[in-house]
Amino acid sequence: MSAWQAWFVARARRRFAMSRECAQLLPRVCAALADPRQPGSDDTCLEKLLDWLRDLTELEPTLNVVRDNPCLTEFFTSVLALPEPSPSILSFTLRLAGLLAASEDCFQHLQQENLLFRLFGSGGTLNRAVWEDASVRSGWVEGVHSMMHHQPALRFLCNGGGIDVIFTLQGDPSLFVASAASQLLVHMLTLSVESETTTPLSEKDCNWPACAQMIIKHIEDSLQSGCASHINQSLKLLTSLFGSCRATWTEVLWLRIAKQVESFLIEDSVQTRHMLANLLLNMSRSPVFCDTEGSFWALVTSALEHLTPVQAGPLAVGILSLHKCPQDVRIQAMTVLLQPMDCILRAASQPLEYAGLLDESVSDPSTVESLLSSKSSCASLLCQTLAHLEKLLSLIHLPVDLPYTSLLRSFVTILQFCSGLLIPATPLGSKISQILIGCGRVQKSALDALAALSERKGCDTVIGSLFDILLVYLESPNTSPTVLKKSFQAMSKWLARLPEMSCFNSQWPTEKILQDVFLVLQKRLCSPCWEVRDSSLEFLTSLIKSMRDQDEFRESLLSSEVPKLTENLLEDPESYVRASAVTAVGHLTFITYSLPESAVAGNQYNKEDTTAKLQDILSTDPESFPRRAVISIFTKWLKQGCTGQAEDTEQFVSRAIQTVERDLDWEVRIGGLELVEVFCVQALCRVGLPKCPYAPASSTVTSSIQQNESLQIFCRAKLFKFLFWSLCDYDKPVGQKACDILLVLRASLSPSSMLKDCQGAGDLSAGRGIPWLQRTLRQGSLAQNFPTDAGNGVDFEDPESMMLALGTIDLEELHDELNKSSDHVEKSPQSLLEDILATVGTIDENEADCY
Amino acid sequence: MKLYCLSGHPTLPCNVLKFKSTTIMLDCGLDMTSTLNFLPLPLVQSPRLSKLPGWVLKDGSTFLDKELKECSGHVFVDSVPEFCLPETELLDLSTVDVILISNYHCMMALPYITEYTGFTGTVYATEPTVQIGRLLMEELVNSIERVPKAQSASMWKNKEVQRLLPAPLKDAVEVSMWRKCYTMPEVNAALSKIQLVGYSQKIELFGAVQVTPLSSGYALGSSNWIIQSHYEKVSYVSGSSLLTTHPQPMDQASLKNSDVLILTGLTQIPTANPDGMVGEFCSNLAMTVRNGGNVLVPCYPSGVIYDLLECLYQYIDSAGLSNVPFYFISPVANSSLEFSQIFAEWLCHNKQTKVYLPEPPFPHAELIQTNKLKHYPSIHGDFSNDFKQPCVVFTGHPSLRFGDVVHFMELWGKSSLNTVIFTEPDFSYLDALAPYQPLAMKCVYCPIDTRLNFIQVSKLLKEVQPLHVVCPEQYTQPPPTQSHRTDLMIDCQPPPMSYRRAEVLTLPYKRRYEKIEIMPELADSLVPLEIKPGISLATVSAVLHTKDNKHVLQLPPKPPQPPASKKRKRVSEDVPECKPLKPLLSGSIPVEQFVQTLEKHGFSDVKVEDTAKGHIVLLQEAETLIQIEEDSTHIICDNDEPLRVKLRDLVLKFLQKF
């Protein structure tokens, strides 16, 4: 065990171990829980109690826990003796018993008293009326699942008839119980095969252990039953098994049932085909099957052919995401996803005008065509296919090459259909057109897919019509706000790709398209709908982020009305819009900041003006979103060096933090601390102190001078007042952040060495202050507000006092204190037990009250 | 049941329904698109318009140059604008009993009908419809009358001459029918024939049919109409809206179970979503004003303007337009703004509840109070003192041919900073702008038409399930400019019947039943006989008395007494002669029992054959055939009357008489 593991275990022991107090409380708790006269206890408490006992069994041998606390077995006996136990208590009992029986010796111990049989066996809970309650059945399944870690438990279940109960529970009306039962069978099958077989199983030599044999027979019987619900249960079980177990024996099992499963694909009557996609997908991910050649992949191919396009879609995406897969299966999977797109392209154009995406000999498009021409299925098939394609296109390492150009053409065509612009050339096209016009769902999916496609290279040829249709969407008054937002996102992604498109510059002047975009943006920024104004500003920000280095972009933007309108929106009545306007204006500054003086002088791009406006929002805006945006933009400006010379920056930061230190929103205050952090790092770097990784090593003498210099900057900028105030912040994250920054400052400024030089100075200048500060921080620190009277004697702008403070205050202890969770006192097991007693064990007092 | 279609304009309908001896005119819309062929009437002398060159024919003839002027390649009639009236020749309009008005836009031709055709009936409309309709008419008359035109052009209307003119004048239909605007006395006379009605009020027409107005959700007081008799129901849907704007919501439920649904007045811009258009309107308005330009909104003095002002009320602060003045100029501006606030019962629920707070239902009251919205009867007078730019002006007429708008077009047309925003869908904005070309000002087309679109129609028809739908032919095919948009037409089963101007449709519904009342004394005398459980029959002998479309069965007159004296009967007392009644028969003949009975009566050689409709009983010896079918029995024997009577009596034994 490594040192940290040992430390971890020791800490866990400290935290969870059974203390003397707990040992005294537990019997009372057990007695109270088993007392039928007590009111029902809180389920959350029971969960916590179970969690604690689980932790306990992980730290100590379970048998010891049970022997040391006989109240636990007594609790089981008492609950069993109750004529009508409450469902929640019985469920808790079953889960606890299962938990304890997970250890083999404890299992034997409990069995000696016949407790497990009475709880889980046929003579016990199963025959009680309370079994009707789903929570009891769920507790039973969970209990059995917990104990299922050894052969005796397996045998107990299989020989005692318990396994039949689990088979029945697979079809339980409660979906939780049914699902848990299925998981339990998977677990039992795996345990049985892996613990009870000595020689590896093979198709020829296949001696399944008894329990596994029972489960497999059940699976086979269900599959052959012809009953859809039974078949579904078994297919679910198999799906889960092949998804979790990658052992070679799973193939042996598969060979027994493969024929039967295969038949489901061909028989139309069986209502279980939709389950097959998941099953085959899980199998294809298992090395046991994906490495085999032949039958399995043939089955997958057949599934891709026989399942409906809607059922086969998820399977096709899964297959195409696999790195190991035969090429012909991939082609088949691709056909499933591309066929609807192919039909769209064919429906939209004259037969010979465009060849389509797929060779017609590969697949028969009639099914997809009929789905697309029906009002009820067209939109959902397209949405689903587009979502699958988007998922694939978003994968960083896509193992297959998709026909990107044709895909782009098909997405554009769908968008044209939806906007009613496309004049279809075929009857199918007319039908599709009629269904899709104005269909927001399909528009959104197509725009998402389009945005994802922008990451791929090689679609340059269709780019003209792409920008045309996106502009139509941005321009059209009929575009809904959500579709507009997605259109903006797609447009921004594709615009970012403009420079690298070779064909574009020659055929389509970038300048023209940017002008069009800014023209429409101008209009959208004036929209009466705030969502539209907001997404327009977000779009502008994202454009600036990705294109600000390009001359054409900068010129088009600055020559449009957009910057002026954006600045107007700083006064928007909607706070979200103001926040987005702040971010956009902040990003605009990155462009205007680098403009030559002549371009800036006297016009709208005056940085001082912008800063003053943002500073004004920071101090006066009644909503927190715009203020958060301002402080975050200030930090970005600082990071990117847009705040001017060092002196200007110092003043800028100082002004900002003096505004935010009084802010009521903790996120704004955190934002202020982030600004301080960046400022500190930059200041330390500038003077060459070690916080900066690239700073050259300096001699001790120069280092001391540099330290002093930075310290003075920080004091002048009133950083320390803000940082120490923040330590006492009501909101813990603020305190934590401030503490982190102070720790960094202490490390960089090394006050210990400096303190030597100014020994005694602290006592003289701030003797009353520092201990007071320390005391305040230690005692009431995090509970009471920091007094603001000036007479407290702490001079936060005095470098020596601050150095003294940094050196004297135990920041590590503060850090630990701040990082403790707020409920660390209440979270102890003792507190939990007391809580339970307080809510449940009040009966004596009540009785006394009766007199 | 016949429908005479007098107007070809789908949103300005004028149809006449002949139904059960009543003649009902459904709306009388006035097609004003004809005015687009005329030069605008400027309030202030316009040097530009007065200098336009006369139009010269290809062969150099100049005889039309006084009547027709050319402007940027288009030819306009230089005369007082004229309107295209509904057909007046298709049927004698003096026979129209009533006119039902559905909304104030659809009554603009009313004076032409009531004052020129010998009409003597009644017009039914709701109060807001009448009041706002009056405002629209007043504005129209005022706009035209205050700019008198010395000359009147009529030469171009000559068929031979018209043939030589360029489009669109060449293709203008029925120019001989075009008429100058009516006068205020005519308006007053027409409006005096209107009887006010409320929603769901039942109005009896001659006892034959009942008409009921229902809220149509389109405009203040706008209605659809139900025209029904006891067994037939015709719904007239004209200008309805399902959007939540200011009027009361549309009453759809009452349209259910119609035999015929006449559907007119759908949106003229089916591809434009009104919400999007309002957004577009606001964005363009803000952009123009921010750049220092003025905005001109040509509009009607009532209707969408209320919604636009409400929208702007919410928008101007957010867009930083609080200091920009809004002007509403119309001779009826004041009345329109005030009327809108007093028709609380005709407003949507939200606005109705405001009245009880008490608050004005429309926020334009606040705009007026805070001086953000100012209204003037015309550009003369106070307006010229208060006028500040940049500003937003709402004024009429949307055709840009008359009204104060003409002045602003002339004033602002030269600057590209200004924008004209078209919100009314009735006129093609390009045609409206044609006489102002070349034009520097920006033009934005934001037609806001809240009337039903085709998706809503399809849902409505599914919901109310009429047996037959009748609509203008424009709704049965995609718009001519977008022939691929098959979604922009009415799609229902059975397919709708379509009509066009000057067509007479025989509606496919056949009347089958009529309600008849039985006098109590007659009812007393009936003795019903139960022929099946729950079904009783009685024969009735009575006299059918019909008066005012009501039918009453009365006791038959007593049989004539033998004359007490030998006086001759007076002719006037002649009453219908009552013949003795033959009893009616009912029941069925059980063949086996019938055969047994025959055998009992000595017919030994009875043979029964089954046929498709019943049985044939054959009496071989007597050479007689008895054919028994569900609704008839025949005895066929050779001139043996006693045998026939005998057999008949045997048959009758099995049947009930009453």
PDB file of N, CA and C in Angstrom, chain A residues 688-753:
ATOM      1  N   GLY A 688      10.173  40.040 -12.509  1.00  0.00           N
ATOM      2  CA  GLY A 688      11.025  38.853 -12.609  1.00  0.00           C
ATOM      3  C   GLY A 688      10.997  37.953 -11.407  1.00  0.00           C
ATOM      4  N   LEU A 689       9.935  37.956 -10.669  1.00  0.00           N
ATOM      5  CA  LEU A 689       9.842  37.071  -9.507  1.00  0.00           C
ATOM      6  C   LEU A 689       9.356  35.677  -9.895  1.00  0.00           C
ATOM      7  N   PRO A 690       9.630  34.676  -9.047  1.00  0.00           N
ATOM      8  CA  PRO A 690       9.499  33.284  -9.479  1.00  0.00           C
ATOM      9  C   PRO A 690       8.108  32.831  -9.908  1.00  0.00           C
ATOM     10  N   LYS A 691       7.066  33.581  -9.656  1.00  0.00           N
ATOM     11  CA  LYS A 691       5.743  33.100 -10.094  1.00  0.00           C
ATOM     12  C   LYS A 691       5.706  32.943 -11.605  1.00  0.00           C
ATOM     13  N   CYS A 692       6.544  33.777 -12.243  1.00  0.00           N
ATOM     14  CA  CYS A 692       6.563  33.709 -13.692  1.00  0.00           C
ATOM     15  C   CYS A 692       7.512  32.605 -14.128  1.00  0.00           C
ATOM     16  N   PRO A 693       7.020  31.581 -14.818  1.00  0.00           N
ATOM     17  CA  PRO A 693       7.873  30.443 -15.144  1.00  0.00           C
ATOM     18  C   PRO A 693       9.041  30.797 -16.055  1.00  0.00           C
ATOM     19  N   TYR A 694       8.908  31.856 -16.807  1.00  0.00           N
ATOM     20  CA  TYR A 694       9.976  32.166 -17.768  1.00  0.00           C
ATOM     21  C   TYR A 694      10.940  33.232 -17.256  1.00  0.00           C
ATOM     22  N   ALA A 695      10.741  33.667 -16.020  1.00  0.00           N
ATOM     23  CA  ALA A 695      11.618  34.728 -15.509  1.00  0.00           C
ATOM     24  C   ALA A 695      13.024  34.193 -15.269  1.00  0.00           C
ATOM     25  N   PRO A 696      14.048  34.978 -15.612  1.00  0.00           N
ATOM     26  CA  PRO A 696      15.415  34.513 -15.369  1.00  0.00           C
ATOM     27  C   PRO A 696      15.706  34.510 -13.866  1.00  0.00           C
ATOM     28  N   ALA A 697      16.549  33.577 -13.476  1.00  0.00           N
ATOM     29  CA  ALA A 697      16.890  33.488 -12.054  1.00  0.00           C
ATOM     30  C   ALA A 697      17.598  34.771 -11.641  1.00  0.00           C
ATOM     31  N   SER A 698      17.251  35.256 -10.487  1.00  0.00           N
ATOM     32  CA  SER A 698      17.872  36.516 -10.084  1.00  0.00           C
ATOM     33  C   SER A 698      18.635  36.334  -8.771  1.00  0.00           C
ATOM     34  N   SER A 699      19.505  37.231  -8.555  1.00  0.00           N
ATOM     35  CA  SER A 699      20.311  37.137  -7.337  1.00  0.00           C
ATOM     36  C   SER A 699      19.454  37.522  -6.134  1.00  0.00           C
ATOM     37  N   THR A 700      19.914  37.221  -4.966  1.00  0.00           N
ATOM     38  CA  THR A 700      19.142  37.500  -3.763  1.00  0.00           C
ATOM     39  C   THR A 700      18.887  38.999  -3.604  1.00  0.00           C
ATOM     40  N   VAL A 701      19.919  39.783  -3.939  1.00  0.00           N
ATOM     41  CA  VAL A 701      19.789  41.225  -3.736  1.00  0.00           C
ATOM     42  C   VAL A 701      18.722  41.806  -4.665  1.00  0.00           C
ATOM     43  N   THR A 702      18.893  41.475  -5.960  1.00  0.00           N
ATOM     44  CA  THR A 702      17.904  42.016  -6.905  1.00  0.00           C
ATOM     45  C   THR A 702      16.525  41.490  -6.544  1.00  0.00           C
ATOM     46  N   SER A 703      16.473  40.240  -6.119  1.00  0.00           N
ATOM     47  CA  SER A 703      15.185  39.647  -5.796  1.00  0.00           C
ATOM     48  C   SER A 703      14.489  40.452  -4.693  1.00  0.00           C
ATOM     49  N   SER A 704      15.262  40.836  -3.708  1.00  0.00           N
ATOM     50  CA  SER A 704      14.671  41.582  -2.608  1.00  0.00           C
ATOM     51  C   SER A 704      14.130  42.936  -3.087  1.00  0.00           C
ATOM     52  N   ILE A 705      14.895  43.551  -3.986  1.00  0.00           N
ATOM     53  CA  ILE A 705      14.419  44.838  -4.528  1.00  0.00           C
ATOM     54  C   ILE A 705      13.134  44.638  -5.316  1.00  0.00           C
ATOM     55  N   GLN A 706      13.170  43.572  -6.125  1.00  0.00           N
ATOM     56  CA  GLN A 706      11.972  43.295  -6.957  1.00  0.00           C
ATOM     57  C   GLN A 706      10.759  43.004  -6.081  1.00  0.00           C
ATOM     58  N   GLN A 707      10.999  42.235  -5.019  1.00  0.00           N
ATOM     59  CA  GLN A 707       9.885  41.912  -4.114  1.00  0.00           C
ATOM     60  C   GLN A 707       9.267  43.183  -3.555  1.00  0.00           C
ATOM     61  N   ASN A 708      10.161  44.034  -3.168  1.00  0.00           N
ATOM     62  CA  ASN A 708       9.705  45.279  -2.593  1.00  0.00           C
ATOM     63  C   ASN A 708       8.885  46.090  -3.602  1.00  0.00           C
ATOM     64  N   GLU A 709       9.403  46.097  -4.814  1.00  0.00           N
ATOM     65  CA  GLU A 709       8.724  46.857  -5.870  1.00  0.00           C
ATOM     66  C   GLU A 709       7.304  46.319  -6.089  1.00  0.00           C
ATOM     67  N   SER A 710       7.173  44.993  -6.221  1.00  0.00           N
ATOM     68  CA  SER A 710       5.846  44.423  -6.469  1.00  0.00           C
ATOM     69  C   SER A 710       4.932  44.669  -5.278  1.00  0.00           C
ATOM     70  N   LEU A 711       5.519  44.522  -4.083  1.00  0.00           N
ATOM     71  CA  LEU A 711       4.720  44.744  -2.883  1.00  0.00           C
ATOM     72  C   LEU A 711       4.130  46.158  -2.892  1.00  0.00           C
ATOM     73  N   GLN A 712       4.958  47.083  -3.283  1.00  0.00           N
ATOM     74  CA  GLN A 712       4.476  48.468  -3.312  1.00  0.00           C
ATOM     75  C   GLN A 712       3.366  48.651  -4.345  1.00  0.00           C
ATOM     76  N   ILE A 713       3.544  47.998  -5.508  1.00  0.00           N
ATOM     77  CA  ILE A 713       2.487  48.080  -6.534  1.00  0.00           C
ATOM     78  C   ILE A 713       1.177  47.548  -5.960  1.00  0.00           C
ATOM     79  N   PHE A 714       1.274  46.388  -5.296  1.00  0.00           N
ATOM     80  CA  PHE A 714       0.049  45.761  -4.775  1.00  0.00           C
ATOM     81  C   PHE A 714      -0.613  46.645  -3.723  1.00  0.00           C
ATOM     82  N   CYS A 715       0.244  47.256  -2.904  1.00  0.00           N
ATOM     83  CA  CYS A 715      -0.323  48.121  -1.857  1.00  0.00           C
ATOM     84  C   CYS A 715      -0.983  49.341  -2.475  1.00  0.00           C
ATOM     85  N   ARG A 716      -0.300  49.915  -3.452  1.00  0.00           N
ATOM     86  CA  ARG A 716      -0.867  51.110  -4.102  1.00  0.00           C
ATOM     87  C   ARG A 716      -2.222  50.792  -4.745  1.00  0.00           C
ATOM     88  N   ALA A 717      -2.275  49.607  -5.333  1.00  0.00           N
ATOM     89  CA  ALA A 717      -3.512  49.221  -6.043  1.00  0.00           C
ATOM     90  C   ALA A 717      -4.601  48.760  -5.073  1.00  0.00           C
ATOM     91  N   LYS A 718      -4.306  48.789  -3.779  1.00  0.00           N
ATOM     92  CA  LYS A 718      -5.263  48.419  -2.715  1.00  0.00           C
ATOM     93  C   LYS A 718      -5.716  46.955  -2.823  1.00  0.00           C
ATOM     94  N   LEU A 719      -4.741  46.135  -3.244  1.00  0.00           N
ATOM     95  CA  LEU A 719      -5.084  44.712  -3.403  1.00  0.00           C
ATOM     96  C   LEU A 719      -5.305  44.030  -2.067  1.00  0.00           C
ATOM     97  N   PHE A 720      -4.451  44.394  -1.104  1.00  0.00           N
ATOM     98  CA  PHE A 720      -4.482  43.624   0.136  1.00  0.00           C
ATOM     99  C   PHE A 720      -5.792  43.814   0.885  1.00  0.00           C
ATOM    100  N   LYS A 721      -6.290  45.035   0.843  1.00  0.00           N
ATOM    101  CA  LYS A 721      -7.554  45.275   1.535  1.00  0.00           C
ATOM    102  C   LYS A 721      -8.628  44.339   0.954  1.00  0.00           C
ATOM    103  N   PHE A 722      -8.670  44.312  -0.370  1.00  0.00           N
ATOM    104  CA  PHE A 722      -9.659  43.465  -1.053  1.00  0.00           C
ATOM    105  C   PHE A 722      -9.446  41.991  -0.700  1.00  0.00           C
ATOM    106  N   LEU A 723      -8.165  41.564  -0.702  1.00  0.00           N
ATOM    107  CA  LEU A 723      -7.890  40.150  -0.450  1.00  0.00           C
ATOM    108  C   LEU A 723      -8.238  39.767   0.986  1.00  0.00           C
ATOM    109  N   PHE A 724      -7.835  40.601   1.934  1.00  0.00           N
ATOM    110  CA  PHE A 724      -8.127  40.252   3.328  1.00  0.00           C
ATOM    111  C   PHE A 724      -9.625  40.342   3.621  1.00  0.00           C
ATOM    112  N   TRP A 725     -10.269  41.323   3.032  1.00  0.00           N
ATOM    113  CA  TRP A 725     -11.725  41.408   3.180  1.00  0.00           C
ATOM    114  C   TRP A 725     -12.376  40.141   2.647  1.00  0.00           C
ATOM    115  N   SER A 726     -11.883  39.732   1.495  1.00  0.00           N
ATOM    116  CA  SER A 726     -12.495  38.561   0.845  1.00  0.00           C
ATOM    117  C   SER A 726     -12.317  37.307   1.692  1.00  0.00           C
ATOM    118  N   LEU A 727     -11.214  37.284   2.481  1.00  0.00           N
ATOM    119  CA  LEU A 727     -11.022  36.114   3.352  1.00  0.00           C
ATOM    120  C   LEU A 727     -12.213  35.941   4.285  1.00  0.00           C
ATOM    121  N   CYS A 728     -12.808  37.043   4.651  1.00  0.00           N
ATOM    122  CA  CYS A 728     -13.943  36.982   5.581  1.00  0.00           C
ATOM    123  C   CYS A 728     -15.274  36.943   4.847  1.00  0.00           C
ATOM    124  N   ASP A 729     -15.251  36.694   3.571  1.00  0.00           N
ATOM    125  CA  ASP A 729     -16.491  36.747   2.790  1.00  0.00           C
ATOM    126  C   ASP A 729     -17.477  35.672   3.258  1.00  0.00           C
ATOM    127  N   TYR A 730     -18.737  36.015   3.237  1.00  0.00           N
ATOM    128  CA  TYR A 730     -19.762  35.043   3.599  1.00  0.00           C
ATOM    129  C   TYR A 730     -19.766  33.867   2.646  1.00  0.00           C
ATOM    130  N   ASP A 731     -19.473  34.133   1.409  1.00  0.00           N
ATOM    131  CA  ASP A 731     -19.488  33.048   0.419  1.00  0.00           C
ATOM    132  C   ASP A 731     -18.112  32.396   0.374  1.00  0.00           C
ATOM    133  N   LYS A 732     -18.121  31.112   0.705  1.00  0.00           N
ATOM    134  CA  LYS A 732     -16.835  30.442   0.880  1.00  0.00           C
ATOM    135  C   LYS A 732     -15.918  30.449  -0.335  1.00  0.00           C
ATOM    136  N   PRO A 733     -16.459  30.253  -1.556  1.00  0.00           N
ATOM    137  CA  PRO A 733     -15.545  30.233  -2.709  1.00  0.00           C
ATOM    138  C   PRO A 733     -14.714  31.506  -2.788  1.00  0.00           C
ATOM    139  N   VAL A 734     -15.305  32.630  -2.362  1.00  0.00           N
ATOM    140  CA  VAL A 734     -14.572  33.891  -2.417  1.00  0.00           C
ATOM    141  C   VAL A 734     -13.391  33.824  -1.451  1.00  0.00           C
ATOM    142  N   GLY A 735     -13.688  33.368  -0.227  1.00  0.00           N
ATOM    143  CA  GLY A 735     -12.626  33.248   0.762  1.00  0.00           C
ATOM    144  C   GLY A 735     -11.536  32.320   0.280  1.00  0.00           C
ATOM    145  N   GLN A 736     -11.938  31.175  -0.286  1.00  0.00           N
ATOM    146  CA  GLN A 736     -10.952  30.197  -0.772  1.00  0.00           C
ATOM    147  C   GLN A 736     -10.047  30.820  -1.823  1.00  0.00           C
ATOM    148  N   LYS A 737     -10.682  31.525  -2.754  1.00  0.00           N
ATOM    149  CA  LYS A 737      -9.911  32.124  -3.844  1.00  0.00           C
ATOM    150  C   LYS A 737      -8.922  33.148  -3.287  1.00  0.00           C
ATOM    151  N   ALA A 738      -9.417  33.981  -2.359  1.00  0.00           N
ATOM    152  CA  ALA A 738      -8.551  35.011  -1.784  1.00  0.00           C
ATOM    153  C   ALA A 738      -7.380  34.351  -1.072  1.00  0.00           C
ATOM    154  N   CYS A 739      -7.686  33.280  -0.348  1.00  0.00           N
ATOM    155  CA  CYS A 739      -6.641  32.585   0.398  1.00  0.00           C
ATOM    156  C   CYS A 739      -5.593  32.013  -0.558  1.00  0.00           C
ATOM    157  N   ASP A 740      -6.085  31.426  -1.660  1.00  0.00           N
ATOM    158  CA  ASP A 740      -5.153  30.875  -2.658  1.00  0.00           C
ATOM    159  C   ASP A 740      -4.218  31.963  -3.165  1.00  0.00           C
ATOM    160  N   ILE A 741      -4.798  33.144  -3.469  1.00  0.00           N
ATOM    161  CA  ILE A 741      -3.967  34.219  -4.021  1.00  0.00           C
ATOM    162  C   ILE A 741      -2.953  34.688  -2.980  1.00  0.00           C
ATOM    163  N   LEU A 742      -3.420  34.798  -1.739  1.00  0.00           N
ATOM    164  CA  LEU A 742      -2.505  35.252  -0.691  1.00  0.00           C
ATOM    165  C   LEU A 742      -1.360  34.251  -0.508  1.00  0.00           C
ATOM    166  N   LEU A 743      -1.706  32.963  -0.627  1.00  0.00           N
ATOM    167  CA  LEU A 743      -0.658  31.936  -0.506  1.00  0.00           C
ATOM    168  C   LEU A 743       0.386  32.108  -1.607  1.00  0.00           C
ATOM    169  N   VAL A 744      -0.098  32.394  -2.824  1.00  0.00           N
ATOM    170  CA  VAL A 744       0.826  32.594  -3.942  1.00  0.00           C
ATOM    171  C   VAL A 744       1.703  33.825  -3.674  1.00  0.00           C
ATOM    172  N   LEU A 745       1.044  34.876  -3.221  1.00  0.00           N
ATOM    173  CA  LEU A 745       1.797  36.107  -2.955  1.00  0.00           C
ATOM    174  C   LEU A 745       2.862  35.850  -1.886  1.00  0.00           C
ATOM    175  N   ARG A 746       2.459  35.099  -0.859  1.00  0.00           N
ATOM    176  CA  ARG A 746       3.425  34.848   0.215  1.00  0.00           C
ATOM    177  C   ARG A 746       4.617  34.064  -0.328  1.00  0.00           C
ATOM    178  N   ALA A 747       4.293  33.077  -1.170  1.00  0.00           N
ATOM    179  CA  ALA A 747       5.379  32.276  -1.727  1.00  0.00           C
ATOM    180  C   ALA A 747       6.304  33.143  -2.581  1.00  0.00           C
ATOM    181  N   SER A 748       5.723  34.083  -3.317  1.00  0.00           N
ATOM    182  CA  SER A 748       6.550  34.885  -4.223  1.00  0.00           C
ATOM    183  C   SER A 748       7.299  35.987  -3.490  1.00  0.00           C
ATOM    184  N   LEU A 749       6.648  36.540  -2.501  1.00  0.00           N
ATOM    185  CA  LEU A 749       7.272  37.687  -1.850  1.00  0.00           C
ATOM    186  C   LEU A 749       8.134  37.275  -0.660  1.00  0.00           C
ATOM    187  N   SER A 750       8.058  35.961  -0.342  1.00  0.00           N
ATOM    188  CA  SER A 750       8.792  35.373   0.796  1.00  0.00           C
ATOM    189  C   SER A 750       8.951  36.339   1.963  1.00  0.00           C
ATOM    190  N   PRO A 751       7.905  36.588   2.665  1.00  0.00           N
ATOM    191  CA  PRO A 751       7.969  37.553   3.765  1.00  0.00           C
ATOM    192  C   PRO A 751       8.886  37.101   4.894  1.00  0.00           C
ATOM    193  N   SER A 752       9.070  35.767   5.025  1.00  0.00           N
ATOM    194  CA  SER A 752       9.897  35.318   6.137  1.00  0.00           C
ATOM    195  C   SER A 752      11.278  35.954   6.060  1.00  0.00           C
ATOM    196  N   SER A 753      11.838  36.000   4.834  1.00  0.00           N
ATOM    197  CA  SER A 753      13.173  36.576   4.703  1.00  0.00           C
ATOM    198  C   SER A 753      13.123  38.091   4.932  1.00  0.00           C
TER     199      SER A 753
END
